[in-house]
Short mmCIF file of C-alpha atoms and ligand atoms in Angstrom, two decimals:
data_model
loop_
_atom_site.label_atom_id
_atom_site.label_comp_id
_atom_site.label_asym_id
_atom_site.label_seq_id
_atom_site.Cartn_x
_atom_site.Cartn_y
_atom_site.Cartn_z
CA UNK A 1 -10.72 -6.52 -38.04
CA UNK A 2 -12.21 -5.88 -34.91
CA UNK A 3 -10.30 -4.50 -32.46
CA UNK A 4 -10.71 -8.86 -30.02
CA UNK A 5 -9.35 -10.10 -33.06
CA UNK A 6 -6.07 -7.49 -33.48
CA UNK A 7 -5.11 -8.88 -30.34
CA UNK A 8 -5.98 -12.33 -30.18
CA UNK A 9 -3.83 -11.67 -33.59
CA UNK A 10 -0.78 -10.34 -31.04
CA UNK A 11 -1.07 -11.64 -27.61
CA UNK A 12 -2.25 -15.53 -28.51
CA UNK A 13 -5.81 -16.63 -27.85
CA UNK A 14 -5.68 -17.87 -24.99
CA UNK A 15 -4.99 -14.11 -23.46
CA UNK A 16 -7.48 -12.93 -24.63
CA UNK A 17 -10.57 -13.24 -22.38
CA UNK A 18 -14.08 -13.19 -22.49
CA UNK A 19 -16.50 -13.69 -20.60
CA UNK A 20 -16.72 -15.94 -17.49
CA UNK A 21 -12.72 -16.69 -18.49
CA UNK A 22 -12.69 -12.23 -17.53
CA UNK A 23 -15.13 -12.67 -14.86
CA UNK A 24 -12.03 -12.52 -11.58
CA UNK A 25 -10.13 -9.16 -13.66
CA UNK A 26 -13.41 -7.56 -13.48
CA UNK A 27 -13.49 -7.17 -9.62
CA UNK A 28 -11.04 -5.94 -6.50
CA UNK A 29 -9.70 -7.36 -4.15
CA UNK A 30 -12.36 -5.35 -1.39
CA UNK A 31 -14.98 -6.77 -3.90
CA UNK A 32 -16.97 -3.67 -3.87
CA UNK A 33 -16.69 -2.48 -7.20
CA UNK A 34 -17.91 -4.88 -10.71
CA UNK A 35 -16.77 -3.27 -14.46
CA UNK A 36 -17.44 -4.93 -17.43
CA UNK A 37 -14.73 -4.83 -20.03
CA UNK A 38 -14.06 -5.37 -23.83
CA UNK A 39 -12.35 -8.00 -22.62
CA UNK A 40 -8.33 -8.65 -21.14
CA UNK A 41 -5.67 -9.33 -23.02
CA UNK A 42 -2.43 -10.61 -21.20
CA UNK A 43 0.71 -9.50 -23.12
CA UNK A 44 3.27 -11.69 -23.18
CA UNK A 45 6.54 -8.56 -23.14
CA UNK A 46 6.61 -5.11 -23.01
CA UNK A 47 6.20 -4.57 -26.89
CA UNK A 48 3.04 -6.38 -26.97
CA UNK A 49 2.38 -4.31 -24.37
CA UNK A 50 3.31 -1.27 -26.82
CA UNK A 51 1.27 -2.90 -29.74
CA UNK A 52 -2.56 -3.62 -26.99
CA UNK A 53 -1.83 0.12 -26.34
CA UNK A 54 -1.14 1.82 -30.05
CA UNK A 55 -4.16 -1.14 -31.52
CA UNK A 56 -6.25 0.41 -28.05
CA UNK A 57 -5.41 4.28 -29.57
CA UNK A 58 -6.40 3.45 -32.89
CA UNK A 59 -10.31 2.85 -31.87
CA UNK A 60 -10.20 4.98 -28.97
CA UNK A 61 -10.85 1.23 -26.67
CA UNK A 62 -10.44 2.13 -22.85
CA UNK A 63 -7.52 1.25 -21.25
CA UNK A 64 -7.36 -0.50 -17.17
CA UNK A 65 -3.86 -1.84 -16.53
CA UNK A 66 -4.80 -4.01 -13.82
CA UNK A 67 -1.88 -6.43 -11.83
CA UNK A 68 -2.18 -8.08 -9.05
CA UNK A 69 -5.89 -6.67 -8.41
CA UNK A 70 -4.99 -6.45 -4.42
CA UNK A 71 -6.15 -2.14 -4.27
CA UNK A 72 -7.80 -1.11 -2.43
CA UNK A 73 -9.22 1.98 -4.38
CA UNK A 74 -11.03 0.25 -7.55
CA UNK A 75 -8.14 1.79 -10.09
CA UNK A 76 -7.86 -1.59 -11.67
CA UNK A 77 -11.94 -2.50 -11.67
CA UNK A 78 -12.84 -0.54 -15.11
CA UNK A 79 -16.98 0.84 -15.17
CA UNK A 80 -19.57 -1.14 -16.30
CA UNK A 81 -19.49 0.78 -20.17
CA UNK A 82 -18.13 -2.54 -20.83
CA UNK A 83 -15.60 -0.67 -23.42
CA UNK A 84 -12.68 -1.38 -21.32
CA UNK A 85 -9.77 -3.63 -22.28
CA UNK A 86 -8.44 -4.37 -19.58
CA UNK A 87 -4.67 -4.44 -19.61
CA UNK A 88 -3.47 -7.57 -17.23
CA UNK A 89 0.71 -7.55 -16.98
CA UNK A 90 1.82 -10.44 -14.27
CA UNK A 91 3.14 -12.50 -17.92
CA UNK A 92 5.54 -9.61 -17.30
CA UNK A 93 7.18 -11.62 -14.70
CA UNK A 94 10.92 -11.82 -15.36
CA UNK A 95 14.03 -10.17 -13.27
CA UNK A 96 15.74 -8.65 -15.55
CA UNK A 97 19.45 -7.95 -14.62
CA UNK A 98 20.85 -7.09 -10.71
CA UNK A 99 23.87 -4.71 -10.48
CA UNK A 100 25.75 -6.05 -7.51
CA UNK A 101 28.72 -2.76 -7.79
CA UNK A 102 24.99 -0.38 -8.40
CA UNK A 103 22.64 -2.13 -6.14
CA UNK A 104 19.95 -2.65 -8.26
CA UNK A 105 17.98 -4.88 -9.55
CA UNK A 106 15.70 -4.72 -13.03
CA UNK A 107 12.78 -6.56 -13.12
CA UNK A 108 9.19 -5.99 -15.12
CA UNK A 109 6.77 -4.69 -13.68
CA UNK A 110 4.29 -7.38 -13.30
CA UNK A 111 6.88 -9.71 -11.03
CA UNK A 112 5.56 -9.97 -7.20
CA UNK A 113 6.58 -8.14 -4.65
CA UNK A 114 7.52 -11.51 -2.92
CA UNK A 115 9.87 -12.48 -6.39
CA UNK A 116 11.41 -9.24 -5.96
CA UNK A 117 12.33 -9.97 -2.82
CA UNK A 118 13.26 -12.67 -3.15
CA UNK A 119 15.49 -12.64 -5.99
CA UNK A 120 16.96 -9.91 -3.63
CA UNK A 121 17.42 -12.19 -1.35
CA UNK A 122 19.26 -14.83 -3.33
CA UNK A 123 22.22 -12.28 -3.69
CA UNK A 124 22.74 -11.76 -0.09
CA UNK A 125 20.78 -8.22 -0.73
CA UNK A 126 17.70 -6.44 0.19
CA UNK A 127 14.09 -5.18 -2.11
CA UNK A 128 12.36 -3.36 1.86
CA UNK A 129 9.30 -2.58 0.35
CA UNK A 130 7.17 -5.14 2.51
CA UNK A 131 3.33 -5.00 3.10
CA UNK A 132 0.78 -7.71 3.75
CA UNK A 133 -0.80 -8.08 -0.23
CA UNK A 134 3.20 -8.69 -0.99
CA UNK A 135 2.74 -12.64 -2.40
CA UNK A 136 0.47 -11.02 -5.52
CA UNK A 137 0.76 -7.89 -5.44
CA UNK A 138 3.08 -6.37 -9.23
CA UNK A 139 5.92 -3.51 -8.82
CA UNK A 140 4.60 -2.30 -11.45
CA UNK A 141 0.86 -2.09 -8.98
CA UNK A 142 3.31 -1.09 -6.56
CA UNK A 143 4.95 1.81 -8.71
CA UNK A 144 1.06 3.06 -10.02
CA UNK A 145 -0.19 3.26 -5.98
CA UNK A 146 3.44 4.28 -4.35
CA UNK A 147 3.13 2.10 -1.60
CA UNK A 148 3.84 2.13 1.28
CA UNK A 149 3.59 -0.72 3.57
CA UNK A 150 5.45 -1.59 6.71
CA UNK A 151 9.44 -0.46 6.19
CA UNK A 152 8.51 3.27 4.82
CA UNK A 153 10.49 4.73 8.57
CA UNK A 154 13.62 2.96 7.68
CA UNK A 155 13.83 3.10 3.75
CA UNK A 156 10.66 5.37 2.16
CA UNK A 157 8.05 4.93 -0.45
CA UNK A 158 7.52 2.78 -3.79
CA UNK A 159 8.65 5.93 -4.96
CA UNK A 160 11.81 6.00 -3.01
CA UNK A 161 12.75 3.23 -3.86
CA UNK A 162 12.70 3.60 -7.29
CA UNK A 163 15.79 5.13 -10.01
CA UNK A 164 14.62 4.21 -13.36
CA UNK A 165 11.40 3.11 -15.29
CA UNK A 166 9.95 1.93 -18.34
CA UNK A 167 6.31 2.95 -19.74
CA UNK A 168 4.65 2.88 -22.54
CA UNK A 169 2.79 6.35 -23.09
CA UNK A 170 -1.16 6.40 -23.98
CA UNK A 171 0.74 7.44 -27.74
CA UNK A 172 2.11 3.35 -27.78
CA UNK A 173 6.03 4.59 -27.93
CA UNK A 174 7.81 3.90 -25.48
CA UNK A 175 9.80 5.31 -22.30
CA UNK A 176 12.82 3.92 -22.08
CA UNK A 177 14.17 5.24 -18.40
CA UNK A 178 15.11 1.90 -17.27
CA UNK A 179 18.25 4.13 -15.35
CA UNK A 180 20.57 3.12 -12.34
CA UNK A 181 20.92 6.26 -11.05
CA UNK A 182 21.64 7.77 -8.24
CA UNK A 183 21.43 11.76 -9.84
CA UNK A 184 19.83 13.31 -12.94
CA UNK A 185 18.50 16.07 -12.88
CA UNK A 186 18.57 16.88 -16.31
CA UNK A 187 15.42 18.18 -16.18
CA UNK A 188 11.80 17.65 -15.53
CA UNK A 189 11.36 13.92 -13.37
CA UNK A 190 9.65 12.25 -15.51
CA UNK A 191 9.52 8.51 -13.41
CA UNK A 192 8.11 10.88 -10.40
CA UNK A 193 5.08 12.28 -12.37
CA UNK A 194 4.79 8.04 -13.15
CA UNK A 195 5.84 7.03 -10.09
CA UNK A 196 2.36 7.21 -8.11
CA UNK A 197 -0.38 7.76 -11.03
CA UNK A 198 -2.71 4.80 -11.04
CA UNK A 199 -2.71 3.96 -14.52
CA UNK A 200 -3.85 7.26 -15.83
CA UNK A 201 -0.37 8.89 -17.03
CA UNK A 202 0.66 5.92 -18.88
CA UNK A 203 1.59 1.18 -18.09
CA UNK A 204 4.74 0.36 -16.42
CA UNK A 205 6.14 -2.26 -17.70
CA UNK A 206 9.92 -2.04 -16.45
CA UNK A 207 11.48 -0.96 -12.59
CA UNK A 208 15.07 -0.55 -11.87
CA UNK A 209 15.39 -0.99 -7.80
CA UNK A 210 17.80 -0.81 -4.99
CA UNK A 211 18.59 -2.75 -3.18
CA UNK A 212 20.19 -2.82 0.04
CA UNK A 213 22.72 -4.46 2.63
CA UNK A 214 20.63 -7.46 5.01
CA UNK A 215 20.69 -6.40 7.95
CA UNK A 216 22.73 -8.87 10.23
CA UNK A 217 20.43 -9.09 12.79
CA UNK A 218 16.19 -8.22 13.61
CA UNK A 219 14.75 -8.07 16.60
CA UNK A 220 10.72 -7.43 16.72
CA UNK A 221 9.18 -6.35 20.03
CA UNK A 222 5.78 -6.61 20.46
CA UNK A 223 4.66 -3.98 23.74
CA UNK A 224 1.18 -2.73 25.10
CA UNK A 225 0.39 0.51 25.50
CA UNK A 226 -1.91 2.74 27.72
CA UNK A 227 -2.50 5.02 24.96
CA UNK A 228 -1.47 6.76 21.42
CA UNK A 229 -0.26 9.88 23.25
CA UNK A 230 2.91 6.98 25.26
CA UNK A 231 2.68 5.23 21.36
CA UNK A 232 4.08 8.62 20.13
CA UNK A 233 6.23 9.46 23.02
CA UNK A 234 7.79 6.00 22.64
CA UNK A 235 8.37 6.63 19.64
CA UNK A 236 10.14 9.57 19.95
CA UNK A 237 12.02 7.24 22.67
CA UNK A 238 13.00 4.91 19.96
CA UNK A 239 13.91 7.21 17.29
CA UNK A 240 16.41 8.84 19.05
CA UNK A 241 17.95 5.02 20.58
CA UNK A 242 18.28 3.29 17.35
CA UNK A 243 17.73 6.06 14.67
CA UNK A 244 18.08 4.30 10.92
CA UNK A 245 18.07 0.32 12.53
CA UNK A 246 15.03 1.84 13.87
CA UNK A 247 12.33 -0.21 10.32
CA UNK A 248 9.24 -0.27 11.09
CA UNK A 249 7.31 0.61 14.39
CA UNK A 250 3.34 0.00 14.23
CA UNK A 251 0.12 0.37 16.70
CA UNK A 252 -2.99 -1.56 16.31
CA UNK A 253 -5.46 -1.27 18.99
CA UNK A 254 -7.48 -3.87 20.54
CA UNK A 255 -10.09 -3.75 19.08
CA UNK A 256 -8.58 -4.50 15.81
CA UNK A 257 -6.59 -7.65 17.60
CA UNK A 258 -9.64 -9.31 19.18
CA UNK A 259 -10.87 -9.81 15.10
CA UNK A 260 -7.88 -11.41 14.48
CA UNK A 261 -7.55 -13.75 17.60
CA UNK A 262 -11.62 -14.35 16.33
CA UNK A 263 -11.18 -15.09 13.78
CA UNK A 264 -7.55 -16.11 13.42
CA UNK A 265 -7.74 -17.94 16.75
CA UNK A 266 -4.26 -19.84 16.29
CA UNK A 267 -2.96 -16.77 16.69
CA UNK A 268 -2.10 -15.57 20.11
CA UNK A 269 -1.27 -12.46 22.32
CA UNK A 270 2.54 -13.00 23.10
CA UNK A 271 0.58 -11.44 27.23
CA UNK A 272 0.49 -13.49 29.53
CA UNK A 273 -2.39 -11.38 32.48
CA UNK A 274 -3.21 -8.04 32.29
CA UNK A 275 -1.30 -6.37 29.42
CA UNK A 276 -3.32 -7.78 27.76
CA UNK A 277 -6.34 -5.98 27.71
CA UNK A 278 -4.56 -2.60 27.75
CA UNK A 279 -6.14 -0.87 24.69
CA UNK A 280 -2.69 -0.07 22.43
CA UNK A 281 0.17 -2.20 20.74
CA UNK A 282 2.28 -2.02 19.71
CA UNK A 283 5.17 -3.07 17.28
CA UNK A 284 8.77 -2.68 16.62
CA UNK A 285 12.00 -3.72 14.20
CA UNK A 286 15.23 -3.12 14.54
CA UNK A 287 17.33 -3.65 11.76
CA UNK A 288 21.20 -3.95 12.78
CA UNK A 289 24.35 -3.83 11.09
CA UNK A 290 26.77 -5.68 13.49
CA UNK A 291 24.88 -9.00 15.97
CA UNK A 292 21.49 -10.16 17.19
CA UNK A 293 23.36 -10.10 20.66
CA UNK A 294 24.24 -6.55 20.14
CA UNK A 295 20.20 -6.13 19.08
CA UNK A 296 18.59 -7.73 21.29
CA UNK A 297 20.70 -5.69 24.10
CA UNK A 298 20.05 -2.09 22.32
CA UNK A 299 16.24 -3.42 22.61
CA UNK A 300 16.83 -4.24 25.94
CA UNK A 301 17.79 -2.00 27.35
CA UNK A 302 15.95 0.83 25.73
CA UNK A 303 12.70 -0.74 25.99
CA UNK A 304 13.19 -1.44 29.81
CA UNK A 305 13.79 1.77 30.49
CA UNK A 306 11.19 3.21 28.54
CA UNK A 307 9.08 1.10 31.54
CA UNK A 308 10.05 2.03 33.29
CA UNK A 309 9.74 5.15 32.21
CA UNK A 310 5.69 4.59 32.34
CA UNK A 311 5.69 4.78 28.82
CA UNK A 312 5.37 0.77 28.74
CA UNK A 313 2.86 -1.30 30.49
CA UNK A 314 5.53 -4.36 29.08
CA UNK A 315 7.47 -5.33 26.65
CA UNK A 316 7.87 -9.06 24.63
CA UNK A 317 11.47 -9.42 22.59
CA UNK A 318 10.97 -12.27 19.82
CA UNK A 319 13.38 -15.27 21.05
CA UNK A 320 13.48 -16.26 17.74
CA UNK A 321 11.93 -16.10 13.93
CA UNK A 322 9.70 -18.01 14.74
CA UNK A 323 8.30 -16.07 17.13
CA UNK A 324 9.48 -12.44 15.13
CA UNK A 325 7.06 -14.09 11.54
CA UNK A 326 3.95 -14.36 13.81
CA UNK A 327 4.18 -10.99 15.93
CA UNK A 328 3.96 -9.21 12.54
CA UNK A 329 2.02 -12.11 11.16
CA UNK A 330 -0.83 -10.45 14.39
CA UNK A 331 -0.12 -7.30 12.39
CA UNK A 332 -0.07 -8.31 8.71
CA UNK A 333 -3.63 -10.04 9.99
CA UNK A 334 -5.74 -6.87 10.59
CA UNK A 335 -7.45 -5.96 7.60
CA UNK A 336 -8.03 -9.77 6.56
CA UNK A 337 -10.18 -9.85 10.17
CA UNK A 338 -11.67 -6.88 9.43
CA UNK A 339 -12.73 -8.68 5.61
CA UNK A 340 -13.42 -11.59 7.64
CA UNK A 341 -15.89 -9.97 10.04
CA UNK A 342 -17.98 -7.43 7.50
CA UNK A 343 -17.69 -4.27 5.65
CA UNK A 344 -16.26 -1.00 7.60
CA UNK A 345 -15.97 2.58 6.17
CA UNK A 346 -11.94 2.29 6.51
CA UNK A 347 -9.76 5.25 6.28
CA UNK A 348 -5.92 5.62 5.28
CA UNK A 349 -5.68 8.60 6.47
CA UNK A 350 -1.83 10.67 7.94
CA UNK A 351 -1.56 13.57 9.43
CA UNK A 352 1.80 15.53 11.46
CA UNK A 353 3.33 12.18 13.78
CA UNK A 354 3.10 14.22 16.79
CA UNK A 355 -1.10 15.79 16.15
CA UNK A 356 -1.70 11.37 16.08
CA UNK A 357 -3.49 11.59 19.26
CA UNK A 358 -5.65 14.86 18.57
CA UNK A 359 -6.76 12.92 15.23
CA UNK A 360 -7.47 9.28 16.93
CA UNK A 361 -9.16 11.64 20.12
CA UNK A 362 -11.54 14.17 17.92
CA UNK A 363 -12.56 11.37 14.95
CA UNK A 364 -13.07 9.11 17.88
CA UNK A 365 -15.33 11.52 20.08
CA UNK A 366 -17.31 12.88 16.55
CA UNK A 367 -17.95 9.16 15.81
CA UNK A 368 -18.54 7.75 18.59
CA UNK A 369 -21.20 11.58 19.16
CA UNK A 370 -23.04 10.46 16.02
CA UNK A 371 -22.94 6.67 15.59
CA UNK A 372 -22.54 5.46 19.57
CA UNK A 373 -23.38 2.25 18.15
CA UNK A 374 -20.15 1.68 16.15
CA UNK A 375 -17.16 0.58 17.35
CA UNK A 376 -14.10 2.29 15.64
CA UNK A 377 -10.36 0.12 14.77
CA UNK A 378 -6.75 2.16 14.81
CA UNK A 379 -4.16 0.85 13.56
CA UNK A 380 -1.32 0.95 10.86
CA UNK A 381 1.84 3.04 10.52
CA UNK A 382 2.41 5.06 13.43
CA UNK A 383 6.29 5.75 12.42
CA UNK A 384 4.57 7.24 8.87
CA UNK A 385 2.01 9.16 10.49
CA UNK A 386 0.25 7.77 8.47
CA UNK A 387 -3.38 6.17 10.22
CA UNK A 388 -5.92 3.99 9.40
CA UNK A 389 -9.12 4.67 11.01
CA UNK A 390 -11.74 2.69 10.25
CA UNK A 391 -15.01 2.52 11.24
CA UNK A 392 -17.01 -0.63 11.69
CA UNK A 393 -21.08 -2.04 11.18
CA UNK A 394 -22.95 -1.97 14.76
CA UNK A 395 -24.42 -5.26 15.60
CA UNK A 396 -27.10 -5.93 13.82
CA UNK A 397 -26.66 -3.64 11.15
CA UNK A 398 -27.40 -4.11 7.39
CA UNK A 399 -23.73 -3.56 4.89
CA UNK A 400 -26.25 -0.97 2.80
CA UNK A 401 -27.03 0.40 6.23
CA UNK A 402 -23.63 0.52 6.48
CA UNK A 403 -22.44 1.79 2.81
CA UNK A 404 -24.76 4.51 2.95
CA UNK A 405 -22.99 5.81 6.25
CA UNK A 406 -20.04 6.50 3.95
CA UNK A 407 -19.75 9.56 2.35
CA UNK A 408 -20.73 11.41 5.74
CA UNK A 409 -18.57 9.42 8.17
CA UNK A 410 -15.71 9.97 5.23
CA UNK A 411 -16.76 14.08 6.11
CA UNK A 412 -16.17 13.51 9.18
CA UNK A 413 -12.80 11.38 9.73
CA UNK A 414 -11.23 13.94 6.66
CA UNK A 415 -12.37 16.69 7.44
CA UNK A 416 -10.73 15.93 10.78
CA UNK A 417 -7.85 14.40 9.23
CA UNK A 418 -7.39 17.69 6.53
CA UNK A 419 -8.00 20.77 9.26
CA UNK A 420 -5.01 18.99 10.34
CA UNK A 421 -2.73 19.41 7.15
CA UNK A 422 -3.33 15.92 7.53
CA UNK A 423 -4.03 13.42 3.60
CA UNK A 424 -7.61 11.84 2.64
CA UNK A 425 -5.51 9.17 1.58
CA UNK A 426 -2.17 8.48 3.07
CA UNK A 427 -0.62 4.96 0.56
CA UNK A 428 -3.48 3.94 -0.95
CA UNK A 429 -4.30 6.46 -3.64
CA UNK A 430 -7.94 7.40 -5.21
CA UNK A 431 -8.69 4.50 -7.93
CA UNK A 432 -12.40 5.95 -7.70
CA UNK A 433 -12.98 4.79 -4.77
CA UNK A 434 -11.97 8.59 -3.30
CA UNK A 435 -12.29 11.12 -6.73
CA UNK A 436 -15.33 12.50 -6.09
CA UNK A 437 -13.83 13.64 -2.90
CA UNK A 438 -10.30 14.43 -3.97
CA UNK A 439 -11.57 18.52 -4.85
CA UNK A 440 -12.69 19.15 -1.74
CA UNK A 441 -9.35 18.73 -0.12
CA UNK A 442 -7.38 19.48 -3.12
CA UNK A 443 -6.95 23.60 -4.19
CA UNK A 444 -7.96 24.69 -7.62
CA UNK A 445 -4.20 25.07 -8.39
CA UNK A 446 -3.39 21.66 -8.07
CA UNK A 447 -6.27 20.08 -9.65
CA UNK A 448 -5.56 22.48 -12.64
CA UNK A 449 -2.22 21.31 -12.74
CA UNK A 450 -3.02 17.81 -12.53
CA UNK A 451 -6.10 18.05 -15.11
CA UNK A 452 -3.42 19.53 -17.24
CA UNK A 453 -0.44 16.82 -16.69
CA UNK A 454 -3.92 13.92 -18.19
CA UNK A 455 -4.78 16.24 -20.56
CA UNK A 456 -1.14 16.13 -22.20
CA UNK A 457 0.75 13.30 -21.70
CA UNK A 458 -2.78 11.54 -22.31
CA UNK A 459 -5.39 13.95 -24.52
CA UNK A 460 -7.49 10.99 -25.45
CA UNK A 461 -8.28 9.77 -22.36
CA UNK A 462 -7.84 6.28 -22.65
CA UNK A 463 -5.93 5.22 -20.22
CA UNK A 464 -7.83 4.53 -16.87
CA UNK A 465 -10.35 7.33 -17.60
CA UNK A 466 -12.47 7.96 -14.60
CA UNK A 467 -10.17 7.74 -11.76
CA UNK A 468 -7.91 9.37 -9.90
CA UNK A 469 -9.11 12.81 -11.71
CA UNK A 470 -13.04 12.11 -12.33
CA UNK A 471 -13.87 12.49 -16.36
P1 FAD B 501 -3.27 -3.23 -8.78
O1 FAD B 501 -4.74 -3.71 -7.50
O2 FAD B 501 -3.26 -4.05 -10.48
O3 FAD B 501 -3.05 -1.99 -9.29
C1 FAD B 501 -3.32 -0.81 -8.77
C2 FAD B 501 -3.60 0.61 -9.31
O4 FAD B 501 -1.69 0.59 -10.41
C3 FAD B 501 -4.33 0.15 -10.95
O5 FAD B 501 -4.54 1.68 -10.98
C4 FAD B 501 -4.10 0.34 -11.37
O6 FAD B 501 -4.66 1.16 -13.19
C5 FAD B 501 -2.79 0.81 -11.87
N1 FAD B 501 -1.44 -1.03 -12.93
C6 FAD B 501 -1.25 -2.04 -12.11
N2 FAD B 501 -0.41 -2.42 -12.46
C7 FAD B 501 -0.01 -1.50 -13.39
C8 FAD B 501 0.91 -0.58 -14.84
N3 FAD B 501 1.96 -2.04 -14.72
N4 FAD B 501 1.49 0.77 -14.81
C9 FAD B 501 0.89 1.14 -14.56
N5 FAD B 501 -0.86 1.22 -14.01
C10 FAD B 501 -0.24 0.27 -13.27
N6 FAD B 501 -1.37 -0.78 -0.21
C11 FAD B 501 0.82 -0.18 1.15
O7 FAD B 501 0.67 1.09 0.39
N7 FAD B 501 0.20 -0.20 1.81
C12 FAD B 501 0.36 -1.16 2.36
O8 FAD B 501 0.80 -1.99 3.72
C13 FAD B 501 -0.21 -1.68 2.09
N8 FAD B 501 -0.83 -3.46 2.52
C14 FAD B 501 -2.05 -3.86 1.78
C15 FAD B 501 -2.39 -5.23 2.90
C16 FAD B 501 -3.65 -6.24 1.92
C17 FAD B 501 -3.44 -7.85 2.41
C18 FAD B 501 -4.15 -6.22 0.91
C19 FAD B 501 -5.19 -6.07 -0.37
C20 FAD B 501 -3.54 -4.79 0.17
C21 FAD B 501 -2.66 -4.34 0.78
N9 FAD B 501 -1.84 -2.52 0.26
C22 FAD B 501 -1.49 -2.14 0.56
C23 FAD B 501 -3.59 -1.80 -1.32
C24 FAD B 501 -2.34 -2.72 -2.23
O9 FAD B 501 -1.21 -4.20 -2.34
C25 FAD B 501 -0.99 -1.95 -3.33
O10 FAD B 501 -1.18 -0.59 -3.28
C26 FAD B 501 -0.37 -2.66 -4.85
O11 FAD B 501 0.26 -2.02 -4.44
C27 FAD B 501 -1.25 -2.95 -5.41
O12 FAD B 501 -0.64 -3.89 -6.46
P2 FAD B 501 -1.42 -4.62 -6.84
O13 FAD B 501 -0.10 -5.32 -8.63
O14 FAD B 501 -2.11 -5.28 -7.07
O15 FAD B 501 -2.40 -3.51 -8.12
#
């Protein structure tokens, strides 16, 4: 029996897709990569995932795991050979268990992030991972990419939120590691090996995740700022004053917000007068364990002092949930508006927080010197040292002309980040997008260790081949 026939017998005809039915799964969210596949298979249980992997291993068919397909590095898109089986996990979408005394939730890997947030909310807890794609991205994808998002400052990234995993390994066997333990020093940390491995070491089918108490009150503020240096000074003030209550600190340059306002005219900046024209804006969120009034008072006192000290030009504190949502919507619309406005060359770098102003200044100077007609957008999770630094297409420049400049622009921006001890991929991963670049920024020892881990766990190179490490 052919592999496709065996897969049909296993999961049912409706869940093995070919031709037109398969095509939405063969292109990435940014539509930068288009691949081909033998078929797309959608198993309905962890056991079926294990059987699919066994069948693929017997036939030597490469497997490309896919969750919500919102990844930004082409990691879930197969190559053009047409040999691969795309293994889509979205039918694994049950909340398996909630343990309130242990503050944990155990879920199938295909649950969307939003589904897990809502399940936590229903029992008066939060699952704090949060990102603009949360309605579509899956927990499996979040863990496979070690997603970051807007709450890392307080709660950490996906890695910090996972206690246990269930993983189907390359042989088709299952590692049942769904432990709800906060302490477990019994040898090598397999969980952390699979987290962030982008589907190249195993297929995550379930996870046990940490829950947190729901904050009594949240307050959001948008601030107008003179420069990135001022944003860093403000971050210092806010950290000192709010400590762990500071749950988010995002920054956006005016260029990005202007794109949002142009694309979505129903959105508006909450400022009047000259503050509207500030070059930078920050979004700050405070989560308080006491009351809304307490949070409001603390925020107003600290931000009032920041204005008096000349750190902040202007501030608007949200007075209702709707206003707070509108502020977050502005921030989350920056990547969406960029996508609508046309292609740009995107970077997802991190540098030590203290060096962010220097990074932005050096990158701006280098780009303006080499490509004076191109503009840049800076936004990101400043509190985590993570800057999305995007170089936008100049007026009259075609997409092909822009694409032709990618490696030169990458070289400039990534080179500056690397010189500062930074990373060329803070939260989006490597996928196929940065696979050729990675060797320039990792030592030979690090690359060799990574290759040996891959070889040990996936000797036939069947799990997401060509992603993270080149073949
Ligand atoms: P996919 O795109 O389907 O897959 C991503 C990678 O994980 C691939 O390599 C795939 O093979 C692998 N994979 C998927 N599921 C599994 C599994 N079950 N087992 C093993 N491997 C698997 N990311 C951030 O970190 N922070 C942000 O703030 C952020 N904002 C975003 C905003 C927008 C508008 C968009 C479109 C994306 C954003 N992302 C962000 C990127 C993306 O949402 C995350 O990378 C997300 O974690 C991917 O989840 P997914 O289910 O869509 O994974």
